[in-house]
Coordinates of C-alpha atoms in Angstrom, one line a residue:
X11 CA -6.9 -55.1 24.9
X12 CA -5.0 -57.3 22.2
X13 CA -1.2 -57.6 22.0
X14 CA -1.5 -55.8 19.2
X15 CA -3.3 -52.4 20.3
X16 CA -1.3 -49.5 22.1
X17 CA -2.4 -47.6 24.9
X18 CA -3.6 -44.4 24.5
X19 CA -1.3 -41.9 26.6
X20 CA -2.8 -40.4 29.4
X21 CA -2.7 -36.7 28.1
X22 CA -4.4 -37.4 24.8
X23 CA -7.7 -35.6 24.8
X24 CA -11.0 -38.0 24.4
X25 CA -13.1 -37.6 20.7
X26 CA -15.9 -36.2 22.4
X27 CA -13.6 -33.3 24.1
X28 CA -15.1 -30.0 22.8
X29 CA -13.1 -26.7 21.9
X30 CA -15.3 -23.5 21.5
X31 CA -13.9 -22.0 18.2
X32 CA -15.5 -18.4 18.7
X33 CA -13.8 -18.3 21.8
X34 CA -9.8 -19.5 20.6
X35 CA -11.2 -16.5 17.9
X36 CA -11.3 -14.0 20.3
X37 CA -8.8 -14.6 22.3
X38 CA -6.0 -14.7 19.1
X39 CA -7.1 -10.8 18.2
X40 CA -7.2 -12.2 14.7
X41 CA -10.2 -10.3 13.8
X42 CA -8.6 -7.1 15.0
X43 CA -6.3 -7.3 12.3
X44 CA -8.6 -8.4 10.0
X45 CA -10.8 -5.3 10.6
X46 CA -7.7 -3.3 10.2
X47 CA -7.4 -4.1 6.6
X48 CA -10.4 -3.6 5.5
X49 CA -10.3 -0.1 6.9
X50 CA -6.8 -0.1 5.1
X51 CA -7.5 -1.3 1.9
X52 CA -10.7 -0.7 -0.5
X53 CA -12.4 -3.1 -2.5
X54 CA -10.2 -6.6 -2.7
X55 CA -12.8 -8.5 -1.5
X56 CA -11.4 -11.4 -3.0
X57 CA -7.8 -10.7 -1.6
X58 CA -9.7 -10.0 1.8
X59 CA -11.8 -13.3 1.6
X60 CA -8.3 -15.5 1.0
X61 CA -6.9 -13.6 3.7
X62 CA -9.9 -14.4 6.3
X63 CA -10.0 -18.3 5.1
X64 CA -6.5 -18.8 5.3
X65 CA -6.6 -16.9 9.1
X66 CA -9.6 -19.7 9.6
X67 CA -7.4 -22.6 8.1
X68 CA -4.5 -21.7 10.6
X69 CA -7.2 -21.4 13.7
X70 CA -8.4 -24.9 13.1
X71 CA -4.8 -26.1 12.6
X72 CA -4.1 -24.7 16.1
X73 CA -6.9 -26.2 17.8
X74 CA -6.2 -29.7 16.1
X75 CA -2.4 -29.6 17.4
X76 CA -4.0 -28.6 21.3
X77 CA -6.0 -32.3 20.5
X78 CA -3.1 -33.8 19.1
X79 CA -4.6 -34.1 16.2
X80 CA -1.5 -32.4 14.0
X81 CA 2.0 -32.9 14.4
X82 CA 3.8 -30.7 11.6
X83 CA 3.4 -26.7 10.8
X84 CA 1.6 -26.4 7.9
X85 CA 3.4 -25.1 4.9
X86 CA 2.4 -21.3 4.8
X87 CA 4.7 -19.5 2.0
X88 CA 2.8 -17.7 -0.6
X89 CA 2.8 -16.0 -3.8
X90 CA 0.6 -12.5 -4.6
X91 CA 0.7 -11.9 -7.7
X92 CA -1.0 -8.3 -9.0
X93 CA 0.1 -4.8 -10.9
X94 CA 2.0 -2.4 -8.7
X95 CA -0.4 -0.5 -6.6
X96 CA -2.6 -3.2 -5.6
X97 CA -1.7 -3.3 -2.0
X98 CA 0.4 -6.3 -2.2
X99 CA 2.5 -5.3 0.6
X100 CA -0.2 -3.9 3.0
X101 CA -1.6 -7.6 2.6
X102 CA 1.8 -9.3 3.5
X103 CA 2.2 -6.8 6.7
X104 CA -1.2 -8.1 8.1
X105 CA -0.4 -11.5 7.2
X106 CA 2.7 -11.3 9.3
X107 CA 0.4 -9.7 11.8
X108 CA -2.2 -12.8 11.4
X109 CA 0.3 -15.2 11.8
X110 CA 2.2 -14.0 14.8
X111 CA -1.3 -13.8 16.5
X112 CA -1.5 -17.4 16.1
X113 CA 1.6 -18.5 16.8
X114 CA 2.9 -19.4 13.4
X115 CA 6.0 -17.1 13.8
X116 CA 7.7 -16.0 16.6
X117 CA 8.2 -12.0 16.1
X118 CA 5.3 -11.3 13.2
X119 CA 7.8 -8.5 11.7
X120 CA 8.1 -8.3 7.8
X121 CA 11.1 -8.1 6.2
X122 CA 10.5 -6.4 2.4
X123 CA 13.3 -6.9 0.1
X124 CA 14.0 -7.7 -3.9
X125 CA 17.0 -8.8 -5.9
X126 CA 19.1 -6.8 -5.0
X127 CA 19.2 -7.3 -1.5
X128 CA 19.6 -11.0 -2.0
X129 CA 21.9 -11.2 -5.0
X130 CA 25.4 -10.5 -5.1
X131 CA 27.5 -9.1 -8.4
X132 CA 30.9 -11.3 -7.4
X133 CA 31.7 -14.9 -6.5
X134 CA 31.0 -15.3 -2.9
X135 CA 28.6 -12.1 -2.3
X136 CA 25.5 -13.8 -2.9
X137 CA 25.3 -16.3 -0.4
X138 CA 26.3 -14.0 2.8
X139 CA 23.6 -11.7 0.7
X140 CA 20.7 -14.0 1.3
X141 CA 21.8 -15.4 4.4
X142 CA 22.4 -12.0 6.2
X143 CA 18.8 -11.0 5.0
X144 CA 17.1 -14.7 6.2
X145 CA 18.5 -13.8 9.8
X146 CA 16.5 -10.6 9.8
X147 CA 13.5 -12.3 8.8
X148 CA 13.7 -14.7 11.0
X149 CA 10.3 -15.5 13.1
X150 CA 8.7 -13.1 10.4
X151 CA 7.8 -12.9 7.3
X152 CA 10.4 -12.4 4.5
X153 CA 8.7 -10.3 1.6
X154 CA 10.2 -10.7 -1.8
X155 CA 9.2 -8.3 -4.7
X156 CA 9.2 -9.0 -8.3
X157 CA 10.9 -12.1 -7.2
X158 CA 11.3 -13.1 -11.3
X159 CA 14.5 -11.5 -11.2
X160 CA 16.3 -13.4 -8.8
X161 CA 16.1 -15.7 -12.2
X162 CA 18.1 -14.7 -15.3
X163 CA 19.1 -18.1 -17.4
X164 CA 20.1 -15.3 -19.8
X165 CA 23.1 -14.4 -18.1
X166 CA 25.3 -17.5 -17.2
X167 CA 27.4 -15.5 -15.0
X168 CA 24.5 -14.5 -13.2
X169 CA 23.9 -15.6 -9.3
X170 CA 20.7 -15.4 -8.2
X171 CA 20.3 -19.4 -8.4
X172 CA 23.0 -19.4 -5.7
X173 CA 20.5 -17.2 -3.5
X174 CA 17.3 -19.2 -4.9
X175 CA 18.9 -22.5 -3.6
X176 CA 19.1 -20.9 -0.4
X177 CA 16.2 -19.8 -0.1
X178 CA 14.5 -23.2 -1.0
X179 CA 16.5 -25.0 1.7
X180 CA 15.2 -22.8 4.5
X181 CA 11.7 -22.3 3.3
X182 CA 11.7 -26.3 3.9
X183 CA 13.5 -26.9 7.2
X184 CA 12.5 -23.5 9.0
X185 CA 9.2 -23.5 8.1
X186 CA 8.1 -23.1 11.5
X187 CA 10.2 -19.8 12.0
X188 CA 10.0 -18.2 8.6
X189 CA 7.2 -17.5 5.7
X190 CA 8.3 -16.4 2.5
X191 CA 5.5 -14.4 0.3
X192 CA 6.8 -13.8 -3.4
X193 CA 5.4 -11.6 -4.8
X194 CA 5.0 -9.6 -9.1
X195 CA 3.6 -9.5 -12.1
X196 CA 1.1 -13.3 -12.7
X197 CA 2.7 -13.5 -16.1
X198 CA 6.4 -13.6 -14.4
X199 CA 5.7 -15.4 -11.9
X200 CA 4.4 -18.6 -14.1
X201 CA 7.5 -18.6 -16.0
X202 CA 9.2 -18.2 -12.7
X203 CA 7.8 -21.1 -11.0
X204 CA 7.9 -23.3 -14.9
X205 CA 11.6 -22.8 -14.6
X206 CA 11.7 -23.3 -10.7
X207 CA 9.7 -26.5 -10.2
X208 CA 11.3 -26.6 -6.6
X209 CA 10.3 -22.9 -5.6
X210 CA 7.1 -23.9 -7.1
X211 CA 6.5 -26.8 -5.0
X212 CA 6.9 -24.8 -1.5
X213 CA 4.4 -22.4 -2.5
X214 CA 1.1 -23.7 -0.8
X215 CA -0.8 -20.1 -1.2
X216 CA -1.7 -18.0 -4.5
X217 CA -3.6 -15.1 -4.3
X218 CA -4.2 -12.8 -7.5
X219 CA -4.4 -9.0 -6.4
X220 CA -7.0 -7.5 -9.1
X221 CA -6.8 -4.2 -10.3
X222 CA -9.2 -1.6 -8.5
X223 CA -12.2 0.2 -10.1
X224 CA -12.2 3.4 -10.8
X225 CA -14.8 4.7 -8.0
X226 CA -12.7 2.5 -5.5
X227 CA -9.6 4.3 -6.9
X228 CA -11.7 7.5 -6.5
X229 CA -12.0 6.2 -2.6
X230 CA -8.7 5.4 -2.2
X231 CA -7.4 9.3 -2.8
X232 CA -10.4 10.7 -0.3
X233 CA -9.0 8.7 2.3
X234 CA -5.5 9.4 1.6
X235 CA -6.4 13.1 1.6
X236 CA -8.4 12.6 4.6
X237 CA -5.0 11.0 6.7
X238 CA -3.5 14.4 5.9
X239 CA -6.5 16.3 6.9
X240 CA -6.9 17.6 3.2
X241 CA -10.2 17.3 1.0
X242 CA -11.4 18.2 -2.5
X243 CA -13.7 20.8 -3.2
X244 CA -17.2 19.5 -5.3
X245 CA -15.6 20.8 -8.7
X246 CA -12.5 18.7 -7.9
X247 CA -14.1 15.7 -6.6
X248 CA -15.6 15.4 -10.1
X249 CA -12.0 16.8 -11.5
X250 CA -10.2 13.6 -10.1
X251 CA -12.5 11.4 -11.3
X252 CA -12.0 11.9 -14.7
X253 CA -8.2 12.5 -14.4
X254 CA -8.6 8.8 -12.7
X255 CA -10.7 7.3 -16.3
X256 CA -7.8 9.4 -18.1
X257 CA -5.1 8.3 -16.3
X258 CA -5.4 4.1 -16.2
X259 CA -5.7 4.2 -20.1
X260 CA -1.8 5.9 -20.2
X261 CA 1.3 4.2 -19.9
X262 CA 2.7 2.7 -16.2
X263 CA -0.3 3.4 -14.3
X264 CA 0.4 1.6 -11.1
X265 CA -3.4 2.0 -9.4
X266 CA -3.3 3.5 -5.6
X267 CA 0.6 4.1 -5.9
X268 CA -0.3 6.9 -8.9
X269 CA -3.4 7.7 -6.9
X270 CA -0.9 9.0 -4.1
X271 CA 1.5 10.5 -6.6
X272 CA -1.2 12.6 -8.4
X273 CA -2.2 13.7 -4.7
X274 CA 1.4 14.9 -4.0
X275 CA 1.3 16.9 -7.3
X276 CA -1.7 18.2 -6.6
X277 CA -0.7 19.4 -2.8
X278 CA 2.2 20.9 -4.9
X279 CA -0.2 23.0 -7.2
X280 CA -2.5 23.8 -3.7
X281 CA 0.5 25.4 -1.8
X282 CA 1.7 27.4 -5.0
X283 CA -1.8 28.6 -5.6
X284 CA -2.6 29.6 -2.1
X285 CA 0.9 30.9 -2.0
X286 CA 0.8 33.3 -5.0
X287 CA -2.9 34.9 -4.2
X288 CA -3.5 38.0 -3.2
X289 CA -3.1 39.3 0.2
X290 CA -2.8 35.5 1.4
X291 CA -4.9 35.7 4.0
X292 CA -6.2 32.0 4.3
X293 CA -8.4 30.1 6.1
X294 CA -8.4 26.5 7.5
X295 CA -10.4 25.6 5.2
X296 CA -8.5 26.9 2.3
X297 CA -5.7 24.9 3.6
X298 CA -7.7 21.6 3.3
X299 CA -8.9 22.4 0.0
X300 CA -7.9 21.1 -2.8
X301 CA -10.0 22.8 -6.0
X302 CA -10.3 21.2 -9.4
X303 CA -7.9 23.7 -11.0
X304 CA -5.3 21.4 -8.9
X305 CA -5.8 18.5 -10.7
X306 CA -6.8 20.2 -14.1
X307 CA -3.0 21.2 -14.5
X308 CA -2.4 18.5 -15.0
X309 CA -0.6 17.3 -18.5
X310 CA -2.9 14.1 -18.3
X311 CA -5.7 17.0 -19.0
X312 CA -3.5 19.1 -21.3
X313 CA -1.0 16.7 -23.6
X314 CA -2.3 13.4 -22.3
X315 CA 0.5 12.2 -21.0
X316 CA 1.2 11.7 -17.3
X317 CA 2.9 14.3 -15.4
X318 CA 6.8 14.7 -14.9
X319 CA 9.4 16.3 -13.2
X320 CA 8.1 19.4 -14.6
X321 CA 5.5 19.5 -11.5
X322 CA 8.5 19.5 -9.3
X323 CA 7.7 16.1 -8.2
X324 CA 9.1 13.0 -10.6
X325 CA 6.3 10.3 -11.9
X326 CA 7.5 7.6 -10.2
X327 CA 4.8 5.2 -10.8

């Protein structure tokens, strides 16, 4: 050995040492989770096929750091950008999940939270704000929605840069304790990150949440109906697909979040019609039932516009 060369340390694994990756797989329950969303979520295969590289990414990153092959955690905060509805924060729970499996964060809990739970309306509110919620996400995975508006250069008395500088100090010195995931509308989030070249610059993960297709929409409300041990009949199986081809070409259609609010109206019509028949003598299965003049009422069907408070439950979507 020259002057020049240093020993290798005694607990620094040889290059022929072998790891059996199917087997650090197993053992991490990754795939557990993994099979959990796609019973959770339809479609998204190319959401679900980000999600399963990054999980593969992370497992070889582990197995490098047990050969001392990798010093520093990886920089893991993200961006999901998609319309409402698109299962952006079923995605961010597993990912939590994913990462507390592999011992990227301590706890794996998601904390899910927007402006104003980070940005304060007086001097001095903001930054105990942001740091009050940071604590809680600690070990976790902080989840920020429509994360555009923590940014309003139109208002110069504003303070959501006081709570964005914040944020970009932790999300560089705690990596290895917190992962952010912002998360909106693509369009805002570009002219987010243009004017926040630093916020930009953290971000190591971009995944684009399309919207679904009608027949996955269509699957989407039969297994929504199913957790709640309800069903449609033929006649309104065909009923709710067309108030699906209806409803995505009117205003704020938000994709499985109006799926679930349509549902809830229709449950509403169900129990009023089963309520106001004669002699009310029902079966089991006329309480899982939904029939098609459930989702004909509807004023997509009559006026073309979607439904309101009129149904007794408000269009939130």
């Amino acid at each position: 050995m020259s002057e020049t060369d240093e020993p290798i340390p005694d607990d620094v694994p040889p290059e022929d040492t072998e790891v059996d990756l199917e087997t650090e797989f197993h053992s991490s329950n990754v795939q557990e989770v993994l099979d959990k969303l796609d019973r959770e979520l339809v479609g998204l295969v190319p959401v679900k096929t980000r999600i399963r590289e990054t999980a593969a990414l992370l497992l070889v990153d582990r197995v490098r750091k047990q050969m001392q092959l990798s010093s520093e955690t990886p920089t893991l905060h993200m961006c999901f950008t998609g319309n409402p509805g698109t299962g952006k924060t079923t995605v961010a729970l597993r990912m939590a999940e994913i990462l507390h499996r592999l011992g990227y964060v301590r706890e794996g809990h998601l904390i899910s939270v927007t402006r104003d739970d980070l940005v304060g309306q007086y001097i001095g509110h903001t930054a105990p704000k942001t740091k009050e919620v940071i604590k809680k996400a600690m070990g976790g995975v902080l989840f920020i929605d429509e994360a555009y508006y923590l940014y309003r250069p139109e208002n110069e008395r504003d303070y959501g840069q006081e709570s964005i500088e914040i944020l970009l100090q932790i999300m560089e010195n705690n990596r290895d304790d917190l992962v952010v995931i912002l998360a909106g509308y693509k369009d805002k989030m570009d002219r987010f990150f243009h004017s926040n070249p630093g916020m930009r610059s953290r971000i190591a993960h971009h995944i684009d949440f399309p919207d679904y297709r009608s027949e996955e929409l269509l699957a989407i409300a039969k297994l929504m109906l199913a957790e709640q041990n309800y069903r449609f009949s033929p006649e309104a199986d065909e009923a709710f697909a067309e108030y699906i081809d209806k409803r995505k070409k009117l205003e704020h259609f938000a994709n499985a979040r109006s799926i679930r609010n349509a549902l809830d109206r229709a449950r509403l019509r169900q129990a009023n019609r089963l309520f106001n028949s004669t002699g009310r003598k029902l079966t089991k299965r006329d309480l899982m039932t939904l029939e098609a003049e459930d989702i004909l009422a509807s004023r997509v069907f009559a006026e073309g516009k979607p439904d309101t408070v009129d149904d007794g439950i408000p269009d939130d979507d």
